[in-house]
Coordinates of C-alpha atoms in Angstrom, one line a residue:
X583 CA 0.0 0.0 0.1
X584 CA 2.8 2.4 1.0
X585 CA 4.3 2.1 -2.4
X586 CA 1.0 3.0 -4.3
X587 CA 0.5 6.6 -5.8
X588 CA -2.1 8.2 -7.7
X589 CA 0.0 9.7 -10.5
X590 CA -3.3 11.2 -12.4
X591 CA -6.3 12.0 -10.3
X592 CA -9.9 11.9 -12.1
X593 CA -11.7 15.2 -12.0
X594 CA -14.8 13.5 -11.3
X595 CA -15.8 11.8 -7.7
X596 CA -17.9 8.8 -7.0
X597 CA -21.7 10.1 -7.5
X598 CA -23.8 9.5 -4.3
X599 CA -26.9 8.1 -6.5
X600 CA -25.6 6.7 -9.6
X601 CA -22.9 4.6 -10.4
X602 CA -19.5 5.9 -11.3
X603 CA -17.0 4.1 -13.6
X604 CA -13.4 4.8 -13.8
X605 CA -11.1 3.8 -16.5
X606 CA -7.7 3.2 -14.8
X607 CA -4.0 2.3 -16.2
X608 CA -2.1 0.9 -13.5
X609 CA 1.9 0.8 -13.8
X610 CA 4.1 -1.7 -12.1
X611 CA 7.7 -2.7 -12.3
X612 CA 8.5 -6.3 -12.5
X613 CA 10.3 -7.6 -9.5
X614 CA 12.3 -10.3 -11.7
X615 CA 13.3 -8.2 -14.7
X616 CA 15.2 -5.0 -14.9
X617 CA 14.0 -2.2 -17.1
X618 CA 10.5 -4.0 -17.7
X619 CA 7.0 -2.7 -16.7
X620 CA 3.6 -4.0 -16.9
X621 CA 0.7 -1.3 -17.9
X622 CA -2.6 -3.0 -16.6
X623 CA -5.8 -1.2 -18.0
X624 CA -9.3 -1.6 -17.2
X625 CA -12.5 -0.4 -15.6
X626 CA -13.3 0.1 -11.8
X627 CA -16.7 0.8 -10.8
X628 CA -18.5 2.0 -7.7
X629 CA -22.5 1.2 -7.9
X630 CA -24.8 3.2 -6.3
X631 CA -26.7 1.5 -3.3
X632 CA -29.7 -0.7 -4.2
X633 CA -31.6 -0.8 -1.2
X634 CA -30.7 0.4 2.5
X635 CA -29.3 -2.8 4.5
X636 CA -30.1 -4.0 8.2
X637 CA -27.0 -3.2 10.1
X638 CA -25.8 -7.1 10.2
X639 CA -25.8 -7.2 6.4
X640 CA -24.1 -3.7 6.0
X641 CA -20.6 -4.0 4.2
X642 CA -18.8 -2.9 1.0
X643 CA -19.4 -5.8 -1.7
X644 CA -16.5 -6.2 -4.1
X645 CA -17.0 -7.9 -7.5
X646 CA -14.0 -9.3 -9.7
X647 CA -11.2 -8.6 -6.8
X648 CA -9.4 -11.5 -5.5
X649 CA -10.2 -13.4 -2.5
X650 CA -7.0 -12.0 -0.4
X651 CA -8.5 -8.4 -0.8
X652 CA -11.7 -9.2 0.3
X653 CA -10.7 -7.9 3.9
X654 CA -9.2 -4.7 2.7
X655 CA -12.3 -2.5 3.5
X656 CA -12.8 -3.7 6.9
X657 CA -8.9 -3.2 7.8
X658 CA -9.1 0.3 6.3
X659 CA -12.1 1.1 8.5
X660 CA -10.1 -0.4 12.1
X661 CA -7.4 2.1 10.7
X662 CA -9.8 5.0 11.2
X663 CA -10.8 5.2 7.5
X664 CA -14.2 7.3 7.2
X665 CA -16.3 4.7 5.6
X666 CA -19.1 3.9 7.5
X667 CA -21.6 6.2 5.6
X668 CA -20.8 4.2 2.7
X669 CA -20.9 0.6 4.4
X670 CA -24.4 2.1 5.8
X671 CA -25.6 2.4 1.9
X672 CA -24.3 -0.9 0.9
X673 CA -21.9 0.6 -1.9
X674 CA -20.6 -2.0 -4.3
X675 CA -17.1 -2.0 -6.0
X676 CA -16.3 -4.0 -9.2
X677 CA -13.5 -4.2 -11.6
X678 CA -13.6 -5.3 -15.2
X679 CA -12.1 -5.7 -18.6
X680 CA -8.7 -5.8 -17.2
X681 CA -5.7 -6.3 -19.7
X682 CA -2.0 -5.9 -19.5
X683 CA 0.9 -5.2 -21.4
X684 CA 4.8 -5.7 -21.0
X685 CA 6.8 -2.8 -21.7
X686 CA 10.7 -3.1 -21.9
X687 CA 11.2 0.8 -21.0
X688 CA 12.2 2.3 -18.0
X689 CA 9.1 2.8 -15.5
X690 CA 9.4 6.6 -14.9
X691 CA 9.2 7.0 -18.8
X692 CA 6.1 5.0 -19.3
X693 CA 4.5 6.2 -16.1
X694 CA 5.0 9.9 -17.8
X695 CA 3.8 8.6 -21.4
X696 CA 0.5 7.3 -19.5
X697 CA -0.1 10.4 -17.6
X698 CA 0.6 12.5 -20.8
X699 CA -2.4 10.3 -22.7
X700 CA -4.7 10.6 -20.0
X701 CA -4.4 14.4 -20.1
X702 CA -4.6 14.4 -23.5
X703 CA -7.8 12.2 -23.5
X704 CA -9.8 15.0 -21.5
X705 CA -11.5 12.1 -19.8
X706 CA -12.8 13.2 -16.5
X707 CA -12.9 9.4 -15.2
X708 CA -9.5 8.6 -16.2
X709 CA -7.0 7.3 -13.5
X710 CA -3.2 6.6 -13.7
X711 CA -1.6 4.5 -10.5
X712 CA 1.7 3.4 -9.6
X713 CA 1.5 0.1 -8.0
X714 CA 3.6 -3.1 -7.2
X715 CA 3.1 -5.6 -9.7
X716 CA 2.4 -8.7 -7.3
X717 CA 0.1 -6.6 -5.6
X718 CA -1.5 -4.5 -8.0
X719 CA -5.1 -5.0 -6.6
X720 CA -4.0 -3.3 -3.6
X721 CA -3.0 -0.3 -5.6
X722 CA -6.3 -0.4 -7.3
X723 CA -8.2 -0.6 -4.0
X724 CA -6.0 2.4 -3.0
X725 CA -7.2 4.4 -5.4
X726 CA -10.8 3.5 -5.0
X727 CA -10.3 4.4 -0.9
X728 CA -8.9 7.7 -2.1
X729 CA -11.8 8.5 -4.2
X730 CA -14.3 7.7 -1.6
X731 CA -12.5 9.8 0.7
X732 CA -12.5 12.5 -1.9
X733 CA -16.2 12.2 -2.4
X734 CA -17.0 11.5 1.3
X735 CA -18.1 15.3 2.1
X736 CA -20.2 15.4 -1.1
X737 CA -21.7 12.1 -0.7
X738 CA -22.8 12.9 3.1
X739 CA -24.4 16.5 1.9
X740 CA -26.4 14.5 -0.6
X741 CA -27.7 11.9 1.8
X742 CA -28.3 14.5 4.2
X743 CA -30.4 16.7 1.6
X744 CA -32.4 13.8 0.9
X745 CA -33.3 12.9 4.3
X746 CA -30.9 9.4 4.3
X747 CA -28.8 10.3 7.0

């Protein structure tokens, strides 16, 4: 988690009452090859709550992620992350359409090129992440946690405005 960094942050945030879909590029250096990195691209989605849940069923659902990272949000909550409003309303997160490409270049050059491509695209839902190759899903989850935290106050305001909190 400490090695993960968001290199290019989307302009948009997680929508309080709709689905939000972010296109990511995750760049990681291969541990066993010098001058080689992997670029994974795909989609990560935050789905709006479908129904309010009773307290014993409140959790964030993760679709498409490996079992090893299933307890990540629980751990984040234990570390003091402000995720309770999202857990109360049953947000769901999923990842899909992940593709990867090995590139035999210096990781810094690849990151600069991927960030430049993201800027040129003008896509407000685009993100570029630096991560660790073996634990790339944790890097993707760190991105989602940061997006939750950046969206938190807007989401809380929207929930209160509609009388849901």
